[in-house]
Coordinates of C-alpha atoms and ligand atoms in Angstrom, one line a residue:
X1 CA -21.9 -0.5 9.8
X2 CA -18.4 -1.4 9.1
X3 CA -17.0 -2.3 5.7
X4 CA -13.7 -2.7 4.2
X5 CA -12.7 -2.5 0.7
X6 CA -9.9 -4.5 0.0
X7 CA -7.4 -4.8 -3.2
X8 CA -5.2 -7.7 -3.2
X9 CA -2.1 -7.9 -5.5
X10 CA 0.2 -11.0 -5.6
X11 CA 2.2 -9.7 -2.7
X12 CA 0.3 -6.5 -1.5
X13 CA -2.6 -6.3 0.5
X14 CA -4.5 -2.7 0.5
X15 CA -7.4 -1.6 2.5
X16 CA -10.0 1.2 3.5
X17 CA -12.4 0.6 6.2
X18 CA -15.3 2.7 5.8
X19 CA -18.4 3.1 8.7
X20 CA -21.3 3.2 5.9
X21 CA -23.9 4.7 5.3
X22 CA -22.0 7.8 6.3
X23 CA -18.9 7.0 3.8
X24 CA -16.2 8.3 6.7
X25 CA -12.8 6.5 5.9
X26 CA -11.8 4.8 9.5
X27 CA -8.7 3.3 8.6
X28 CA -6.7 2.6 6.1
X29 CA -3.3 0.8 5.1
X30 CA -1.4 -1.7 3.0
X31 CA 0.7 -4.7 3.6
X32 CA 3.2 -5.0 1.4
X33 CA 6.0 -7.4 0.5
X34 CA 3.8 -10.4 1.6
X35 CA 5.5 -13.7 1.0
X36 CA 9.0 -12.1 1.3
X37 CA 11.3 -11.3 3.8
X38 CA 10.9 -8.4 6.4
X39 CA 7.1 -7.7 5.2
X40 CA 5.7 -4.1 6.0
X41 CA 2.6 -3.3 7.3
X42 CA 1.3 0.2 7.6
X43 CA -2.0 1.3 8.7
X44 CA -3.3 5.1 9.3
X45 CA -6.0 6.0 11.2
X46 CA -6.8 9.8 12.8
X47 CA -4.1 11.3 10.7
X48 CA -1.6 8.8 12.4
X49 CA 0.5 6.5 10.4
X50 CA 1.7 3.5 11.9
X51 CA 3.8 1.2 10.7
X52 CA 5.8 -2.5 11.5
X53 CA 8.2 -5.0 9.9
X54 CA 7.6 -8.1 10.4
X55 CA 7.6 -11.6 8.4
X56 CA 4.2 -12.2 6.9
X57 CA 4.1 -15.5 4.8
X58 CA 0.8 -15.3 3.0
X59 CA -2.5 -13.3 2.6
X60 CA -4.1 -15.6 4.8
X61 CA -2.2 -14.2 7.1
X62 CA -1.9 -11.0 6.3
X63 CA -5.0 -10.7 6.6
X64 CA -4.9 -12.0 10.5
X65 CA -2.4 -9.4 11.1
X66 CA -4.3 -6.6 9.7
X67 CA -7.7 -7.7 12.1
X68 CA -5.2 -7.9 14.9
X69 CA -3.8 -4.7 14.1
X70 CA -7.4 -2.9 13.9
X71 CA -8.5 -4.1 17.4
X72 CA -5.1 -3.2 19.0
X73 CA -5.4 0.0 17.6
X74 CA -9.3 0.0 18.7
X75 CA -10.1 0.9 15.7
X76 CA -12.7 -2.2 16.4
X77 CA -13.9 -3.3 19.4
X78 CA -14.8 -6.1 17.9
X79 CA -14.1 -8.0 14.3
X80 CA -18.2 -8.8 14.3
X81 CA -18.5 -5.2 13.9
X82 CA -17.2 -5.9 10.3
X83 CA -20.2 -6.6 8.4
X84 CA -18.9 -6.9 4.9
X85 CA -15.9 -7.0 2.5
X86 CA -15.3 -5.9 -0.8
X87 CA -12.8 -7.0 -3.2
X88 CA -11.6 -5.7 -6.2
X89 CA -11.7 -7.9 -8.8
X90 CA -9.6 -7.2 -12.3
X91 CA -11.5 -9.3 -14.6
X92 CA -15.3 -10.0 -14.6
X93 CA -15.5 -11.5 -18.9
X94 CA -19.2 -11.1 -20.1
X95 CA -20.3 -13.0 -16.7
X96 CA -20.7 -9.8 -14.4
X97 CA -22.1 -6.6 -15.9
X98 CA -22.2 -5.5 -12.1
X99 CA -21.2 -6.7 -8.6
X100 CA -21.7 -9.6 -6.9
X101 CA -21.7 -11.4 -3.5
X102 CA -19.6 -14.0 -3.3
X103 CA -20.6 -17.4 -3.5
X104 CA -18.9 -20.6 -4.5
X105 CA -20.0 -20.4 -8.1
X106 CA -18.5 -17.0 -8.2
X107 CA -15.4 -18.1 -6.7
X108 CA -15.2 -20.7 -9.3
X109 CA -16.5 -18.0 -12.2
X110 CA -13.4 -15.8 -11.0
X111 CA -10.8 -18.0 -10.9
X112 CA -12.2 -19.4 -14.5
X113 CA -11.7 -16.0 -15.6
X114 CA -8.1 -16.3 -14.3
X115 CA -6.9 -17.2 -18.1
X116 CA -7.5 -13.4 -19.0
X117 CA -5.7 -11.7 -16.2
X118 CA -3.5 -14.4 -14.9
X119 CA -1.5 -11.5 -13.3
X120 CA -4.6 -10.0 -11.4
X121 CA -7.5 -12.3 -10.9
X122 CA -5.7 -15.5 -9.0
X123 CA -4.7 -12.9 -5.9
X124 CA -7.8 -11.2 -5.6
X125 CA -9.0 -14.5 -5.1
X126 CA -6.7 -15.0 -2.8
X127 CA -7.2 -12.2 -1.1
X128 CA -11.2 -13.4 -0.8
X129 CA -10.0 -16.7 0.5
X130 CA -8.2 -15.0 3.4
X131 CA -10.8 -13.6 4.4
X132 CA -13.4 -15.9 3.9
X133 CA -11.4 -18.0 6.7
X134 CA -10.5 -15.3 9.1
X135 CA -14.6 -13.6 9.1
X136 CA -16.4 -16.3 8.1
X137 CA -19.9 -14.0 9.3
X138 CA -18.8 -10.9 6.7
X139 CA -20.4 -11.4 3.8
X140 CA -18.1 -10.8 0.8
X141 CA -18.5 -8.9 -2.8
X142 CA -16.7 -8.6 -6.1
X143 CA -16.4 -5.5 -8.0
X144 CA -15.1 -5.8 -11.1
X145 CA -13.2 -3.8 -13.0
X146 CA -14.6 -4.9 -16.3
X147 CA -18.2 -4.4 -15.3
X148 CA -18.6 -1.4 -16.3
X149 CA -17.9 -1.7 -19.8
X150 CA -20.1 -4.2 -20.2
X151 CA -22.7 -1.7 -21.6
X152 CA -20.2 -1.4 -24.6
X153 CA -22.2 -2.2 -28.3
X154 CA -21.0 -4.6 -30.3
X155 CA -19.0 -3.0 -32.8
X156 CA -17.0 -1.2 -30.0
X157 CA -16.1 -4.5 -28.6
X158 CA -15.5 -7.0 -31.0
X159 CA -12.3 -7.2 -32.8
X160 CA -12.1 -7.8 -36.7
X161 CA -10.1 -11.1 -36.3
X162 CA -11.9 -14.4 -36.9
X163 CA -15.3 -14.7 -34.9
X164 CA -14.4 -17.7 -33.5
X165 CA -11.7 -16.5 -32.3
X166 CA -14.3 -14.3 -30.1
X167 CA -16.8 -17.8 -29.8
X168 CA -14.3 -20.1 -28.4
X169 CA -12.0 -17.8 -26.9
X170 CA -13.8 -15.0 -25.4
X171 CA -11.2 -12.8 -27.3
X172 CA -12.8 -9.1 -27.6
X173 CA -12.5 -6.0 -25.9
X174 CA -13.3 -5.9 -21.9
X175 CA -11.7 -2.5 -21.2
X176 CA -10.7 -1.7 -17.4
X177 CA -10.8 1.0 -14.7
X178 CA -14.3 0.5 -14.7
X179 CA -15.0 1.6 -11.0
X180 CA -12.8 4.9 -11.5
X181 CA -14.8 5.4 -14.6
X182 CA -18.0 5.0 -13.0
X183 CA -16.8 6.8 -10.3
X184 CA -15.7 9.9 -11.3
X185 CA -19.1 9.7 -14.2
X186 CA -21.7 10.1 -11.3
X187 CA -19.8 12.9 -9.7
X188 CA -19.7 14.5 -13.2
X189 CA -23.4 14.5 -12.9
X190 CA -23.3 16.7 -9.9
X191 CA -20.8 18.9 -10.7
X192 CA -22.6 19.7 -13.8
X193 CA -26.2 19.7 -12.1
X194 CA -27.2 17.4 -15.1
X195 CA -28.6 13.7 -14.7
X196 CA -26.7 11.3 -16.9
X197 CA -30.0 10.8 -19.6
X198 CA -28.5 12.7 -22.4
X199 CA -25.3 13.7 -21.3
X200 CA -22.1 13.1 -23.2
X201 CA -18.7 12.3 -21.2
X202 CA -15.1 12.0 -22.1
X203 CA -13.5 10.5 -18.4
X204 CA -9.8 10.5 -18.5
X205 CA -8.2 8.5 -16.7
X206 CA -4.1 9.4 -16.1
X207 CA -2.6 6.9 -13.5
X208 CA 0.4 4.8 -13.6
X209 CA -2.6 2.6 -15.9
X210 CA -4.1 5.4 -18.4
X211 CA -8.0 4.5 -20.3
X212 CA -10.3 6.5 -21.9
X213 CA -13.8 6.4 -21.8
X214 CA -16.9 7.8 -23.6
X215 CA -20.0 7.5 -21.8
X216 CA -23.4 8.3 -23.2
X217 CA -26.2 8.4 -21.0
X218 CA -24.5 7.1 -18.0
X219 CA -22.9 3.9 -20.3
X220 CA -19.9 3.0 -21.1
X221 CA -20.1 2.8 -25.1
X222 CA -16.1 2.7 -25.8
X223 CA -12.9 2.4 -23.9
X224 CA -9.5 2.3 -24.9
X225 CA -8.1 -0.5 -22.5
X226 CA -9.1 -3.4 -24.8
X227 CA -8.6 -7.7 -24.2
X228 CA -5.9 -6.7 -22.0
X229 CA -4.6 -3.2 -19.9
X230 CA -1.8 -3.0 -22.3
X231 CA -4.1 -1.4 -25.1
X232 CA -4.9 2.0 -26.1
X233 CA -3.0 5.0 -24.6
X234 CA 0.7 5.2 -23.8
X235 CA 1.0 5.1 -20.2
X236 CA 3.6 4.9 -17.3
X237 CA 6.0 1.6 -18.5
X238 CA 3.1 0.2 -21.0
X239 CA 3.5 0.9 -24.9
X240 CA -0.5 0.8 -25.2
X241 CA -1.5 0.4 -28.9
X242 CA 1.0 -1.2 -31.2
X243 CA 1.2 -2.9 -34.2
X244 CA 1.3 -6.6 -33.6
X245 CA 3.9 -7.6 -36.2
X246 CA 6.1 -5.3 -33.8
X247 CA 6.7 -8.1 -31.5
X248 CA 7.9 -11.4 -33.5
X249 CA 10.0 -8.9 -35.4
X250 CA 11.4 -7.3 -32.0
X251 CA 11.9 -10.8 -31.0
X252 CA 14.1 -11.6 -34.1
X253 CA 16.1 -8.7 -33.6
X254 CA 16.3 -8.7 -29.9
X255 CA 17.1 -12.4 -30.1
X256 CA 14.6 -12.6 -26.9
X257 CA 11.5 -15.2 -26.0
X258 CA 8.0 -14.0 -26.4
X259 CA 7.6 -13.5 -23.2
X260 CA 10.6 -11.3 -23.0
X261 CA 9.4 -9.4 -25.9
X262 CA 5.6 -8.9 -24.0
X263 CA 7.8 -7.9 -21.1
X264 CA 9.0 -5.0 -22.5
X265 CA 5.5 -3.4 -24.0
X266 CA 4.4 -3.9 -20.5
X267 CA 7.4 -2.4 -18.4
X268 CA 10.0 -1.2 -20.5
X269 CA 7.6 0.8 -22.7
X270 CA 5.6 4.1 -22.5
X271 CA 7.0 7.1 -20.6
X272 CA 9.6 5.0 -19.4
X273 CA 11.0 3.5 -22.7
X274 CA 10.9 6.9 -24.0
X275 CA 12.0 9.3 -22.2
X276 CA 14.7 6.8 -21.1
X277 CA 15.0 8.1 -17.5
X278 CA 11.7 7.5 -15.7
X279 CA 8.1 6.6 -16.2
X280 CA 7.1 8.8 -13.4
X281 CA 5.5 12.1 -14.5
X282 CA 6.8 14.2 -12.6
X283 CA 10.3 13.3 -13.5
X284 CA 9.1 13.6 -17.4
X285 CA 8.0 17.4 -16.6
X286 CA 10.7 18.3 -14.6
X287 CA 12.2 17.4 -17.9
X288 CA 10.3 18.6 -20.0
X289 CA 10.7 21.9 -18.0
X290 CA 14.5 21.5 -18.3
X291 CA 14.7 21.2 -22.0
X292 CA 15.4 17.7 -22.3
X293 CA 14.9 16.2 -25.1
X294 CA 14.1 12.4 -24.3
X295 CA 11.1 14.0 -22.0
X296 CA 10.0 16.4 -24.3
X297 CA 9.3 13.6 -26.8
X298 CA 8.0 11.7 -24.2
X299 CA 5.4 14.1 -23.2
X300 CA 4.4 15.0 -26.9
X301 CA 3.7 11.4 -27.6
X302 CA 1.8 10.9 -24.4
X303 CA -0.6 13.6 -25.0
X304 CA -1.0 13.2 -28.9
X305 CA -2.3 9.5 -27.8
X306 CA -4.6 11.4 -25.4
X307 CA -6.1 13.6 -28.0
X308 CA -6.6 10.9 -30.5
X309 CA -8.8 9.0 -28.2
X310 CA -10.5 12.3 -27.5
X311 CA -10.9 13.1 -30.8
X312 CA -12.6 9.9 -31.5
X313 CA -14.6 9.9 -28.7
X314 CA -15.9 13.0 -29.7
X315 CA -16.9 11.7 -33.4
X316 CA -18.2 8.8 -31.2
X317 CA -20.9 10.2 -29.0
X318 CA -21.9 13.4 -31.2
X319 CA -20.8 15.8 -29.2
X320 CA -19.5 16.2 -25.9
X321 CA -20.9 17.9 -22.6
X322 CA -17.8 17.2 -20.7
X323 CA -13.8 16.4 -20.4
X324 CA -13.3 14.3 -16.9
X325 CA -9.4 14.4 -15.6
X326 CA -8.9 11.8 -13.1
X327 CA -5.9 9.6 -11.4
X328 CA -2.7 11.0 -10.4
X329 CA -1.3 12.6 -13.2
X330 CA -5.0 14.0 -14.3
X331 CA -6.1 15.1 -10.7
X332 CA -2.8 17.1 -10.1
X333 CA -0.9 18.0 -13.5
X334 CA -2.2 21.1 -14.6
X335 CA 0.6 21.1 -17.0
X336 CA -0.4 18.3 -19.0
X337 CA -4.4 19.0 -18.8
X338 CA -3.2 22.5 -20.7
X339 CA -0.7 20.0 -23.1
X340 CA -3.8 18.6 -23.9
X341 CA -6.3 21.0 -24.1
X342 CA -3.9 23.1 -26.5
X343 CA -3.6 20.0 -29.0
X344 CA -7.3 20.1 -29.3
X345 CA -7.3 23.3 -30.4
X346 CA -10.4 22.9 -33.0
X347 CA -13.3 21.8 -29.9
X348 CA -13.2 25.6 -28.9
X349 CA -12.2 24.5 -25.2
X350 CA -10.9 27.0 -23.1
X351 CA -9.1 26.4 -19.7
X352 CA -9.1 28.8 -16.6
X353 CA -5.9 29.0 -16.1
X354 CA -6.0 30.0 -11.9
X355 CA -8.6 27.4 -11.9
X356 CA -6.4 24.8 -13.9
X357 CA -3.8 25.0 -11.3
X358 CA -6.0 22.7 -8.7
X359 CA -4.4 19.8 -7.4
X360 CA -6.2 16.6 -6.4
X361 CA -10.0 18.3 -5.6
X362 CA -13.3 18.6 -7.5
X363 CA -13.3 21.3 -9.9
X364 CA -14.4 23.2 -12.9
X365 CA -11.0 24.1 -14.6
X366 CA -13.1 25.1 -17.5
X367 CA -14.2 28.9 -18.5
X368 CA -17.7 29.8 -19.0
X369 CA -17.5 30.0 -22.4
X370 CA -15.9 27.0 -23.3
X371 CA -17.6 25.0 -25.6
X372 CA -16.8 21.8 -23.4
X373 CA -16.6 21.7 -19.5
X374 CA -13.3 20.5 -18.4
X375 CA -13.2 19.1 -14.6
X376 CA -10.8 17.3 -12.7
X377 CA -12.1 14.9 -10.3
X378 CA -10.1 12.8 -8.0
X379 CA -11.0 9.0 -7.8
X380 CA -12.3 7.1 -5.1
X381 CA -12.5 3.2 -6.5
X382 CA -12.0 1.9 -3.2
X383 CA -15.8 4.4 -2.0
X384 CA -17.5 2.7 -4.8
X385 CA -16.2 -1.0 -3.8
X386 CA -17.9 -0.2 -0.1
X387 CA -20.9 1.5 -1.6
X388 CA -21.4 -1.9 -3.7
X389 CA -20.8 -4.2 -0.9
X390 CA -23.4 -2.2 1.4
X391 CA -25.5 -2.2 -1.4
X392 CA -26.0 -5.9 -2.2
X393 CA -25.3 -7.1 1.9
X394 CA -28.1 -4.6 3.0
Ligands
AMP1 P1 -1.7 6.8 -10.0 O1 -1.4 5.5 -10.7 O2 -3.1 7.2 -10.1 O3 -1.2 6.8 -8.5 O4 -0.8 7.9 -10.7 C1 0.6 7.9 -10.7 C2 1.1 8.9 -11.7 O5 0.6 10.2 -11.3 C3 2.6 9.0 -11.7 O6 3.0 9.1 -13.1 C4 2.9 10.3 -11.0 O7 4.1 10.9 -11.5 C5 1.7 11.1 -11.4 N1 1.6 12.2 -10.5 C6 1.3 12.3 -9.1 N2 1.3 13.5 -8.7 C7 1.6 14.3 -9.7 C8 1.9 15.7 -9.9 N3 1.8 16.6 -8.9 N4 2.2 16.2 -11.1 C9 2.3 15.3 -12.2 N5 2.1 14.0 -12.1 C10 1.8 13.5 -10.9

């Protein structure tokens, strides 16, 4: 059976199809610049990238071109062949503590949760519109980023500001990253040849986005993404945690709106508004490897902020059985899994150095002896979003 996995941004369109059971990637692609002049569309299938200009006014259709694209390509030979689509969604509240097939009332649940990810949630419902029109047989899931999390206790969720703030607003923690979380936790599992019942995680994830996780018995019980993805670690262009007096001050100083002062914790901030030349990691190590200073601070705050959160985590579960690297940075910077490692000198974890130098594949990085496993595992959100979908159409 055919299923694609879809994320739609506010003018981006990305896509896996996957034949399930058997988890083989067909096709994938993205279509980017929708809405704007000179649109590209790019799909690879058999190790052959295509790709094509052409003006593509809105997801809807998008969405047309992609199908055309698959059964020119004969990737289908038919778009009945496509039994379902799954969407990510960014924000789920306290409605979905898993995923769903879409209906009308969880259209209308979505796009109520719209308030608390304005950026996110209105075009991955646009993206489930589009295709509600153009394969009105699929059926269609969410998979929310949030759901995950939802396992989280009280007292890791709640903030200490008034409780009705929480009642009438829904204003708490909701953490993200939930299916890479998830994700990278089961294959933990395996790697380790331990079920989750009893088992302590730390799952790092070290994208663009950066979150923390501890999971205890296969739950999420803390995560440092909080009411919004701007919270907790320092990441590409996002400052993560911050005092909140630090913006109407900024503001008064800067002479610049709220907005413009939100702006810049979101994508002036982080590695970016530290090192002053990039918020790419590889440009911050080739920095860092160069002696410059902006860089090297850069990288020293980033993986302090790491080690905090591990360090907590660590307090928080009791113990740990495992480290989890995952996302671009974790899957291929040795560099920075040893920055880290090092800084937590007093867990007694030691890293294989040959081992550490894998790139972007399952692994053990660990040494025998260490008194916590370190792995890197690579990330497969969009997997889980067809493993869902076949799940709840089947
Ligand atoms: P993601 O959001 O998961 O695609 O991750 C993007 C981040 O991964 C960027 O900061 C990249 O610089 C970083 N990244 C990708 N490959 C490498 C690499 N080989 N070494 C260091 N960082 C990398």
């Amino acid at each position: 059976m055919k299923i694609l996995s879809v994320n739609a941004g506010s003018s981006s369109l990305k896509f896996q199809l996957f034949e399930m059971p058997e988890e083989k990637v067909i096709a994938s692609g993205k279509i980017e610049r929708i809405g704007l002049p000179a649109s590209i569309i790019t799909v690879k299938t058999n190790g052959e990238k295509r790709c094509k200009e052409k003006n593509v006014h809105d997801h809807a259709e998008a969405v047309q071109e992609l199908l055309a694209l698959l059964l020119d390509l004969k990737i289908v030979a038919s778009l009945d062949e496509i039994k379902g689509v799954g969407h990510r969604v960014v924000h789920g509240g306290e409605k979905f503590s898993d995923s769903v097939l879409i209906t009308d009332e969880v259209i209308a649940e979505i796009d109520k949760l719209s308030e608390l990810a304005p950026l996110h949630n209105p075009a991955n419902l646009i993206g489930i519109q589009a295709f509600k029109q153009v394969l009105p047989n699929a059926k269609q899931v969410a998979v929310f980023d949030t759901a995950f999390h939802q396992t989280m206790p009280i007292e890791s969720y709640l903030y200490p500001t008034p409780y009705s703030w929480y009642e009438k607003y829904g204003i708490r923690r909701y953490g993200f990253h939930g299916t890479s979380h998830k994700y990278v936790s089961e294959r933990a599992y395996k790697l380790l040849g331990k079920g989750p019942e009893g088992t302590k995680l730390i799952t790092i994830h070290l994208g663009n986005g950066a979150s923390v996780t501890a999971i205890k018995d296969g739950k999420s019980i803390e995560t440092s993404m909080g009411f919004t993805p701007l919270a907790g670690l320092m990441m590409g262009t996002r400052s993560g945690d911050v005092d909140p007096s630090i913006l109407p001050f900024a503001m008064q100083k800067e002479n610049c709106t709220f907005e413009e002062a939100l702006n810049a914790l979101n994508y002036e901030s982080g590695l970016k508004g530290i090192s002053l030349i990039s918020s790419d990691m590889r440009d911050i190590l080739k920095g860092v490897n160069e002696g410059n200073r902006q860089c090297i601070l850069a990288f020293n705050l980033y993986v302090k902020r790491v080690c905090d959160y591990i360090g907590q985590y660590y307090i928080l579960l009791g113990g740990c059985d495992a480290l989890v690297f995952t996302a671009g940075i974790g899957e291929n910077s040795g560099q920075t899994r040893q920055a880290i490692i090092d800084r937590l000198g007093v867990l007694e974890i030691r890293l294989d150095a040959e081992a550490n130098q894998v790139m972007g594949q399952e692994c053990v990085v660990s040494t025998s002896d260490s008194k916590i496993k370190v792995l890197v595992i690579p990330t497969n959100e969009e997997l889980v979003i067809a493993r869902d979908t076949l799940r709840l159409i089947s």
